[in-house]
Tab-separated table of N, CA and C in Angstrom:
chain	number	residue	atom	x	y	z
A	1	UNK	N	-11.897	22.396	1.991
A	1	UNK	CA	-11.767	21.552	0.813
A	1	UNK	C	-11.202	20.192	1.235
A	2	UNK	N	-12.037	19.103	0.848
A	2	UNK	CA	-11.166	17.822	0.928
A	2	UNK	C	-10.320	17.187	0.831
A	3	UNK	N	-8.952	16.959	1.019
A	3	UNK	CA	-8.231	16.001	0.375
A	3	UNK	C	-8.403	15.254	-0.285
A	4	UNK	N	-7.086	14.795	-1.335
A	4	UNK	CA	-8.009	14.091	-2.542
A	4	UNK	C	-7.922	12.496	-2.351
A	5	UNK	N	-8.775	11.847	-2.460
A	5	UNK	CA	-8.190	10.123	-1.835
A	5	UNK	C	-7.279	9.152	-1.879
A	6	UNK	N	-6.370	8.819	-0.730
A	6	UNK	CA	-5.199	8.683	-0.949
A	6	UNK	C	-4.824	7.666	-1.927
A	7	UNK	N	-4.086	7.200	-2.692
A	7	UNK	CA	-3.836	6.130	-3.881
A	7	UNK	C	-3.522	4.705	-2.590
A	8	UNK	N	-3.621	3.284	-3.472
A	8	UNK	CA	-3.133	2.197	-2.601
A	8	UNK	C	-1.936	2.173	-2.069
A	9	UNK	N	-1.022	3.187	-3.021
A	9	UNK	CA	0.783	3.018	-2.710
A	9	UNK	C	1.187	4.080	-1.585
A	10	UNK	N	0.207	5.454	-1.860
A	10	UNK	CA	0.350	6.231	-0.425
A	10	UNK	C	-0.043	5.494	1.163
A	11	UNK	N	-1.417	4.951	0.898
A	11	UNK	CA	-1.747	3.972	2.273
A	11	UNK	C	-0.738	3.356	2.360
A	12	UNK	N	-0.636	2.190	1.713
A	12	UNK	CA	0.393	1.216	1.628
A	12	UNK	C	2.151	1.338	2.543
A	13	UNK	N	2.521	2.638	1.596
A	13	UNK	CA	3.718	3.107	1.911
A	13	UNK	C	3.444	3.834	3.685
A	14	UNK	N	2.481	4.517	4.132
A	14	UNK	CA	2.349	5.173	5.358
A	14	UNK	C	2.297	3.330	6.369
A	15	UNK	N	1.399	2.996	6.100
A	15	UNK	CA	1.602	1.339	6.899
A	15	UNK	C	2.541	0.778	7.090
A	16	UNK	N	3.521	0.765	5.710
A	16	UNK	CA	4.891	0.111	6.141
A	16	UNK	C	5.771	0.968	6.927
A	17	UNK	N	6.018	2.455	6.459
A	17	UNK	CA	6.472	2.846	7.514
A	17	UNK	C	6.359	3.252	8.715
A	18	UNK	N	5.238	3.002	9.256
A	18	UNK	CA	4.285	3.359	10.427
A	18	UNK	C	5.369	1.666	11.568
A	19	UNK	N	4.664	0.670	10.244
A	19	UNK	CA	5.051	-0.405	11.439
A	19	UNK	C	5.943	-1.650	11.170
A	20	UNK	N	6.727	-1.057	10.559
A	20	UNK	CA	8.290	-1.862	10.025
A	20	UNK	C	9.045	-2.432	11.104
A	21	UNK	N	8.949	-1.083	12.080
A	21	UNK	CA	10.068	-1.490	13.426
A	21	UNK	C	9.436	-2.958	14.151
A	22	UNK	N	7.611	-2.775	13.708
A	22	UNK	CA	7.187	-3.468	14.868
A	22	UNK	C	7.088	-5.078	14.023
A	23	UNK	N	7.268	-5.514	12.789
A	23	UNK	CA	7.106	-6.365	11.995
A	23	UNK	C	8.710	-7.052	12.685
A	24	UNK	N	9.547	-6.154	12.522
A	24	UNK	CA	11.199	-6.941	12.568
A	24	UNK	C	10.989	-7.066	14.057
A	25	UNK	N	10.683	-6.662	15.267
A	25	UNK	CA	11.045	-6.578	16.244
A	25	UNK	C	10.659	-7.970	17.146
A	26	UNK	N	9.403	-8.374	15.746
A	26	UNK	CA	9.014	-9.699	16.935
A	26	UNK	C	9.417	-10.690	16.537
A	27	UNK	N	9.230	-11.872	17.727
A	27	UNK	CA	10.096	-12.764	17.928
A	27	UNK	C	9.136	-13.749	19.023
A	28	UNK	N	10.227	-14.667	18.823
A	28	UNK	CA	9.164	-15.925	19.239
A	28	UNK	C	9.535	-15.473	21.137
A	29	UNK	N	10.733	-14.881	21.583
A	29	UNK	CA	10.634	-14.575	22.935
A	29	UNK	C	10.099	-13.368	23.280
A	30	UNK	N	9.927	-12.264	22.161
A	30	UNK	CA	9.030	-10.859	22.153
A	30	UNK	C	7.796	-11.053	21.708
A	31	UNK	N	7.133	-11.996	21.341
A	31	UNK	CA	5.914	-11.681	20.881
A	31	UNK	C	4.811	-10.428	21.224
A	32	UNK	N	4.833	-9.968	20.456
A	32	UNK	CA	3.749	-8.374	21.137
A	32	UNK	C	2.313	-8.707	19.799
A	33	UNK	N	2.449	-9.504	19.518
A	33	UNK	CA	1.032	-10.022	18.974
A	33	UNK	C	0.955	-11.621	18.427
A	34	UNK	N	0.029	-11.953	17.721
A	34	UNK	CA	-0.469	-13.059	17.557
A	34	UNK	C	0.558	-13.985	16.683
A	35	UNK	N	0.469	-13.263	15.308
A	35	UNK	CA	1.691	-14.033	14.106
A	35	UNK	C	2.488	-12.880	13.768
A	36	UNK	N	3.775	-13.540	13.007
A	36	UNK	CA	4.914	-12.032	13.130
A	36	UNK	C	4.137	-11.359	11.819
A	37	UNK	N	3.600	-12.261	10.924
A	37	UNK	CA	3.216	-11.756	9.379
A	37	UNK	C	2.046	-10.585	9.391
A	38	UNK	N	1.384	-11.266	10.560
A	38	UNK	CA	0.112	-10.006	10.561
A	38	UNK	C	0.301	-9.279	11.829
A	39	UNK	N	0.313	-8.005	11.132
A	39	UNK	CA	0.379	-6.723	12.363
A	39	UNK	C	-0.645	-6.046	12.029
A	40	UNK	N	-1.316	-5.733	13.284
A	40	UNK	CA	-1.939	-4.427	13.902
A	40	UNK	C	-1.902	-3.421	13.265
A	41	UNK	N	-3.263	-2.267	12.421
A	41	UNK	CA	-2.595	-1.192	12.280
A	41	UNK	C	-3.466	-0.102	12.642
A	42	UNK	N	-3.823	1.048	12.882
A	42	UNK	CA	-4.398	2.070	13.819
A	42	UNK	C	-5.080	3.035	12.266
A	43	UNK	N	-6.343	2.261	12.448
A	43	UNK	CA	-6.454	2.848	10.841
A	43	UNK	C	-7.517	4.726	11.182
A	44	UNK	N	-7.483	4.906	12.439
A	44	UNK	CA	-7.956	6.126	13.016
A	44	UNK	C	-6.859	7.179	12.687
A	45	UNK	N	-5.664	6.791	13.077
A	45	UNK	CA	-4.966	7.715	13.119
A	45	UNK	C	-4.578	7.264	11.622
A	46	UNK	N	-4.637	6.462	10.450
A	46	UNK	CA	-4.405	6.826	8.974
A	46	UNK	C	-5.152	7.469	8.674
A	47	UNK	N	-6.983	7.640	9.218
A	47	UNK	CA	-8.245	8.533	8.922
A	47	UNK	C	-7.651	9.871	9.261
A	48	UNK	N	-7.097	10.059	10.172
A	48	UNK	CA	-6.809	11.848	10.929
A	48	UNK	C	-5.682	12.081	10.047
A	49	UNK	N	-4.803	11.302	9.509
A	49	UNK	CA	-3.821	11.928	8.372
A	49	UNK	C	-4.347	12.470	7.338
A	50	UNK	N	-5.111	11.496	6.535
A	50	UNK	CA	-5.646	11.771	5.502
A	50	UNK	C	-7.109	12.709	5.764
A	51	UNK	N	-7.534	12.902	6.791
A	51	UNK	CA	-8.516	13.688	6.984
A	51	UNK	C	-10.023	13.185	6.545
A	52	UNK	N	-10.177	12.054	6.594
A	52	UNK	CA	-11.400	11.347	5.754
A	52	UNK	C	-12.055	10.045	7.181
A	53	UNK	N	-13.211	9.701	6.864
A	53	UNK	CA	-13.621	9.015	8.328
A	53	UNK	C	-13.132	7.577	8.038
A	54	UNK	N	-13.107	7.190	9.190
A	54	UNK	CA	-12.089	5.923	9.357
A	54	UNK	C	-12.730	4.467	8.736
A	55	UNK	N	-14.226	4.711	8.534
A	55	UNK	CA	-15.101	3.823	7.610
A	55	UNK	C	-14.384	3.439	6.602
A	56	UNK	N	-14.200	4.838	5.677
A	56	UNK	CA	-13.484	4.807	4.374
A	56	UNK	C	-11.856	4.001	4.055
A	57	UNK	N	-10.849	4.354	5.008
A	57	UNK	CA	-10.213	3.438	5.574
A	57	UNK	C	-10.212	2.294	5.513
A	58	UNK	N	-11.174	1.725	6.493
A	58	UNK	CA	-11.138	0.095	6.592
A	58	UNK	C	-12.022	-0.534	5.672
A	59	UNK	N	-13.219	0.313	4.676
A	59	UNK	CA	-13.817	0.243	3.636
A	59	UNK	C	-12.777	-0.426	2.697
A	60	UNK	N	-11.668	0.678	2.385
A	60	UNK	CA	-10.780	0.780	1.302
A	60	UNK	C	-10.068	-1.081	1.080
A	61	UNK	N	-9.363	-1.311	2.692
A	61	UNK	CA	-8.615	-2.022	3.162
A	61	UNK	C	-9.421	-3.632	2.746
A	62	UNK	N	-10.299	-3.562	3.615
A	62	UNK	CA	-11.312	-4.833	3.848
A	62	UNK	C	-11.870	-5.277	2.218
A	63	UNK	N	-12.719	-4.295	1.684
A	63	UNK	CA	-13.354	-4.491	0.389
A	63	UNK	C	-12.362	-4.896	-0.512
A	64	UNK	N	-11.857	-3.513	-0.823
A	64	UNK	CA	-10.826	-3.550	-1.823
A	64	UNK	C	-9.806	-4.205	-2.155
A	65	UNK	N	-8.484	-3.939	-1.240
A	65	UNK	CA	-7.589	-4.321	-1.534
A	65	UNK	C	-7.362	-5.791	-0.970
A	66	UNK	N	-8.129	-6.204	-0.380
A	66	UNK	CA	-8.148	-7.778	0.260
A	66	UNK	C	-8.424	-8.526	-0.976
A	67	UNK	N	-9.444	-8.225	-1.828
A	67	UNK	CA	-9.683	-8.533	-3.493
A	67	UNK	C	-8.399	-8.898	-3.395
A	68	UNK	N	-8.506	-7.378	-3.963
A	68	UNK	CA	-7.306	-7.150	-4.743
A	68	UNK	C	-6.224	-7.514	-4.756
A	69	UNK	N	-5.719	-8.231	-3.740
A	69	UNK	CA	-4.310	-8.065	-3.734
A	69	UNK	C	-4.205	-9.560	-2.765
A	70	UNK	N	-5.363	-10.427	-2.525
A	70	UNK	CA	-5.367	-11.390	-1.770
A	70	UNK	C	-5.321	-12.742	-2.686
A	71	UNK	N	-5.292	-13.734	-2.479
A	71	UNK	CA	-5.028	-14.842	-3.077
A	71	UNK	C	-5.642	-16.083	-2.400
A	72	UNK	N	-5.158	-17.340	-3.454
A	72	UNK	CA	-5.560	-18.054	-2.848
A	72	UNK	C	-3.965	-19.282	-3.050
A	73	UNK	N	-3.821	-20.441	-2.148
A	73	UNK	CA	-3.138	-21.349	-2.647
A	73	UNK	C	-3.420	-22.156	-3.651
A	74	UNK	N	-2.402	-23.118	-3.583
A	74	UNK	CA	-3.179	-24.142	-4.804
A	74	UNK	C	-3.875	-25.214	-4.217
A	75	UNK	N	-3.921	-25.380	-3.059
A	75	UNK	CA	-4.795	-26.287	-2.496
A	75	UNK	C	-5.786	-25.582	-1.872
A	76	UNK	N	-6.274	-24.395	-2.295
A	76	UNK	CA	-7.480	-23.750	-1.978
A	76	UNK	C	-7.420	-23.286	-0.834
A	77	UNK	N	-6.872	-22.446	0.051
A	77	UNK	CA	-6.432	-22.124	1.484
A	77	UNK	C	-6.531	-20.702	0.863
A	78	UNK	N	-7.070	-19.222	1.433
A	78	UNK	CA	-7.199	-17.845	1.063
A	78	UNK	C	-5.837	-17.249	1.880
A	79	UNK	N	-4.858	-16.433	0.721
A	79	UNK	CA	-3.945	-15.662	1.362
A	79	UNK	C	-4.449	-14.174	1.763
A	80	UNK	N	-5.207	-13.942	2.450
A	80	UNK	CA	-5.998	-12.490	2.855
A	80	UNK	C	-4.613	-11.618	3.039
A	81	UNK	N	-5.149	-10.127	2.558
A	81	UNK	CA	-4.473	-8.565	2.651
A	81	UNK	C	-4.504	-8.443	3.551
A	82	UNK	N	-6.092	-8.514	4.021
A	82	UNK	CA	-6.117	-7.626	5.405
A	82	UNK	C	-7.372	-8.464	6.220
A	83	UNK	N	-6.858	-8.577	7.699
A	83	UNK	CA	-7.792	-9.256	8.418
A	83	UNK	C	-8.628	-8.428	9.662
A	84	UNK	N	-10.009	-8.176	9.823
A	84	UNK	CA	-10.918	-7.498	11.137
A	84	UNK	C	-9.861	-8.059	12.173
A	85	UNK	N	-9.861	-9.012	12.308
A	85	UNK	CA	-9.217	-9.491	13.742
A	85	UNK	C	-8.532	-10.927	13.361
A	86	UNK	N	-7.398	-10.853	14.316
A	86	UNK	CA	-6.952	-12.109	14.308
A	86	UNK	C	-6.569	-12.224	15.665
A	87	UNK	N	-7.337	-13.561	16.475
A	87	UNK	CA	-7.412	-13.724	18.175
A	87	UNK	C	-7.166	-12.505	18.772
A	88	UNK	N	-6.465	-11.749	19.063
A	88	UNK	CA	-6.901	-10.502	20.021
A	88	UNK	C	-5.977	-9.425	19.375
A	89	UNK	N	-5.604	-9.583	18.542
A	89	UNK	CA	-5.496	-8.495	17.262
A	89	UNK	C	-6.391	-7.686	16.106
A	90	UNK	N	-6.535	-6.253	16.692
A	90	UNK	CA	-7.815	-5.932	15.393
A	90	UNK	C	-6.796	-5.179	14.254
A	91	UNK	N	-7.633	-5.675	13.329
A	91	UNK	CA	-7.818	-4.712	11.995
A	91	UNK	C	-5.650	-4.979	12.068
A	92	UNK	N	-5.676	-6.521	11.188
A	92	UNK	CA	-4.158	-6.745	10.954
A	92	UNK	C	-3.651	-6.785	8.997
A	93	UNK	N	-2.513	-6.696	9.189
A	93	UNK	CA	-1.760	-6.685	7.332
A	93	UNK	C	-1.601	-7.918	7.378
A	94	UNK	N	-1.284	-8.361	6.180
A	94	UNK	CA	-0.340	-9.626	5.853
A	94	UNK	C	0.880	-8.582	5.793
A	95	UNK	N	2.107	-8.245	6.152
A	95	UNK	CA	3.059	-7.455	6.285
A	95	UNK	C	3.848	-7.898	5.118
A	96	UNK	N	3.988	-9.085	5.280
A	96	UNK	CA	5.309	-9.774	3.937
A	96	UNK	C	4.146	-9.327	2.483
A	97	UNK	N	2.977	-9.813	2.342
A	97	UNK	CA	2.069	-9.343	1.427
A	97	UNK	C	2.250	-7.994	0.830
A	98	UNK	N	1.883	-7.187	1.874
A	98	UNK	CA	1.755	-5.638	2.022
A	98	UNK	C	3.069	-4.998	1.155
A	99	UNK	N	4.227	-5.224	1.702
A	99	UNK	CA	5.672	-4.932	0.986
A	99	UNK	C	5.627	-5.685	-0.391
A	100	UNK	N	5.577	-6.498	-0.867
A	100	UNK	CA	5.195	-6.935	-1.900
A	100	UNK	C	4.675	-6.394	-2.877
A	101	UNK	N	3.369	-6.102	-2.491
A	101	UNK	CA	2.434	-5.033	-3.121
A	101	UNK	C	2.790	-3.824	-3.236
A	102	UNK	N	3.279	-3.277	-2.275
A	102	UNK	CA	3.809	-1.795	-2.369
A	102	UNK	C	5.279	-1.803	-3.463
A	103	UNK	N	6.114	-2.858	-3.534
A	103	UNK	CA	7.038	-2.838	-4.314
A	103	UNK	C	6.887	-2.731	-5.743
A	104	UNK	N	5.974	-3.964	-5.650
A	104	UNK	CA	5.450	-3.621	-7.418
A	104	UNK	C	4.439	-2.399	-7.685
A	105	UNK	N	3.543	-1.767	-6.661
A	105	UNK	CA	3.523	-0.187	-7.346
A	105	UNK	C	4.297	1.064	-7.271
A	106	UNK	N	5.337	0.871	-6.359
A	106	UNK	CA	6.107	1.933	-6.740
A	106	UNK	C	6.779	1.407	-7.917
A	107	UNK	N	7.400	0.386	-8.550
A	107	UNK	CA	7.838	-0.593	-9.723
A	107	UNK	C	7.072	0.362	-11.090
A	108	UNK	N	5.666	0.144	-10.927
A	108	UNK	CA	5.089	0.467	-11.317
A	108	UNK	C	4.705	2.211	-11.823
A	109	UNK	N	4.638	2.451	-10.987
A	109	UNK	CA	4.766	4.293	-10.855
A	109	UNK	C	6.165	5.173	-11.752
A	110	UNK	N	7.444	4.160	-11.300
A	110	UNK	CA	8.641	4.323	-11.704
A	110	UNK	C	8.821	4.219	-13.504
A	111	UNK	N	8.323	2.664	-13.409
A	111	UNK	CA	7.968	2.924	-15.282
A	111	UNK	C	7.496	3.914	-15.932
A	112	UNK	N	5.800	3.876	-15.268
A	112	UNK	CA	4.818	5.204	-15.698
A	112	UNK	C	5.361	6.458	-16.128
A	113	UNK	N	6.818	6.654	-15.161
A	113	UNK	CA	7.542	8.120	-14.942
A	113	UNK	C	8.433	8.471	-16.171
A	114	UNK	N	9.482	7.371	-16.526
A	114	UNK	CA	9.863	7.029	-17.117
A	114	UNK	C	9.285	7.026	-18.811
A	115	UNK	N	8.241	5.927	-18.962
A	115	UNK	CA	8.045	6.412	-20.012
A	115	UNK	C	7.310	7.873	-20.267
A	116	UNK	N	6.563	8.510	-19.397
A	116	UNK	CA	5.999	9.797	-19.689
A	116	UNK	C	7.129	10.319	-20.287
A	117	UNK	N	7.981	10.269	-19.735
A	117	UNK	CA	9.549	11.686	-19.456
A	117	UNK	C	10.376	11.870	-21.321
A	118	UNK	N	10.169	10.062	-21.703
A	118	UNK	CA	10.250	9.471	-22.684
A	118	UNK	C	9.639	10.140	-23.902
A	119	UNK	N	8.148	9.941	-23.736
A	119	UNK	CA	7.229	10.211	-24.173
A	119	UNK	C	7.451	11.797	-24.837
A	120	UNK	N	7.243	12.373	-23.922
A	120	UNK	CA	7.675	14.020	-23.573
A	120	UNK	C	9.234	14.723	-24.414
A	121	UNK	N	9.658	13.526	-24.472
A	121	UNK	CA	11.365	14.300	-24.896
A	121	UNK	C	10.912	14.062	-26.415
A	122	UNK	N	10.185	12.630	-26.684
A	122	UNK	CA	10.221	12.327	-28.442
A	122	UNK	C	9.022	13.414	-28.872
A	123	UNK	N	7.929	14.246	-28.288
A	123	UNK	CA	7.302	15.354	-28.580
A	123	UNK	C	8.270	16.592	-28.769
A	124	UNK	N	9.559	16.998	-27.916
A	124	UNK	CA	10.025	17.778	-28.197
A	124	UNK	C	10.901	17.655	-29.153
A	125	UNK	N	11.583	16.767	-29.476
A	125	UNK	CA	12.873	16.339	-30.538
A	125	UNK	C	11.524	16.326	-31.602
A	126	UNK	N	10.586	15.934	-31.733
A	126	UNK	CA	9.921	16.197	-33.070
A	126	UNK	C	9.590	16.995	-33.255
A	127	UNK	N	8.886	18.045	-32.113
A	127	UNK	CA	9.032	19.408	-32.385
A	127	UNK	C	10.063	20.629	-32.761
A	128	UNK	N	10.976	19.798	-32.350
A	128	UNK	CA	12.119	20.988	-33.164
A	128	UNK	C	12.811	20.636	-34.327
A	129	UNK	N	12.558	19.336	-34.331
A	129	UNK	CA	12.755	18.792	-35.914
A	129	UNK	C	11.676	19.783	-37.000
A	130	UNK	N	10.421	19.573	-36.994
A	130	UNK	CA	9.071	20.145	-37.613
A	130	UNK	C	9.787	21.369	-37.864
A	131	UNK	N	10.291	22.526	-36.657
A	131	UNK	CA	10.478	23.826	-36.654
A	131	UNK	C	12.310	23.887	-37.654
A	132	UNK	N	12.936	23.098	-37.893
A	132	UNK	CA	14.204	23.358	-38.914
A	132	UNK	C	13.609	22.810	-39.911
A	133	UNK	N	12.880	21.964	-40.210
A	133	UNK	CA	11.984	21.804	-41.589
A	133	UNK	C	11.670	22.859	-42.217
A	134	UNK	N	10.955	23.232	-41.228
A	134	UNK	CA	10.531	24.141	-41.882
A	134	UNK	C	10.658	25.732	-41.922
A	135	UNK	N	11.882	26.137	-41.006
A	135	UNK	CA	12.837	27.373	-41.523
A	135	UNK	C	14.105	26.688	-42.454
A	136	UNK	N	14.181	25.759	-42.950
A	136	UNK	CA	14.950	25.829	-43.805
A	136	UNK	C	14.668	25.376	-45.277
């Protein structure tokens, strides 16, 4: 049976913590890639987590959420999600982007929770209201 496809905030969240250490670690005398903002990420081994082919992956990444979640300035310059390559870096985040994004959907998720829970308590307080109504 398949796994079911991972949401943007599960990817999201596995990326940041995959490569947090390697976002803080560089430096203009460490450089271990191109810009500190865009990192590298190994979207094979996010395919072998999630169990799905690595197409789908960089499908998800490239198509989607680069849309989605990419911008532009006001002098017309594109803030891209996610880049194929940048000079001898493949398949990189906008990292500061990425956290961003992931903040406001867990933000997001947290409300959702919230009001369900909400939601859920004013079904039961009216339900036991209904039920002394009407035994008494």
């Amino acid at each position: 049976m398949a796994r079911p496809i991972p949401t943007d905030e599960h990817l999201l969240t596995m990326i940041y913590k995959k490569n947090l250490k390697a976002f803080s670690d560089w430096s203009e005398e460490n450089k271990t890639r191109v810009a500190k903002i865009w990192v590298p990420i190994d979207i094979d081994e996010m395919a072998k987590k999630y169990r799905c082919d690595p197409d789908l992956i960089f499908g998800r990444l490239y198509y989607n959420m680069n849309e989605k979640y990419g911008s532009s300035t006001g002098d017309g310059q594109d803030v891209n999600f996610f880049n194929m390559r940048l000079a001898n870096d493949r398949h990189v985040v906008n990292f500061p982007l990425l956290t961003s994004v992931l903040a406001n959907l867990q933000d997001e998720r947290k409300r959702f929770i919230i009001s369900t829970r909400l939601a859920a308590l004013s079904l039961v307080v009216s339900a036991i209201s209904i039920g002394i109504a009407v035994l008494t």
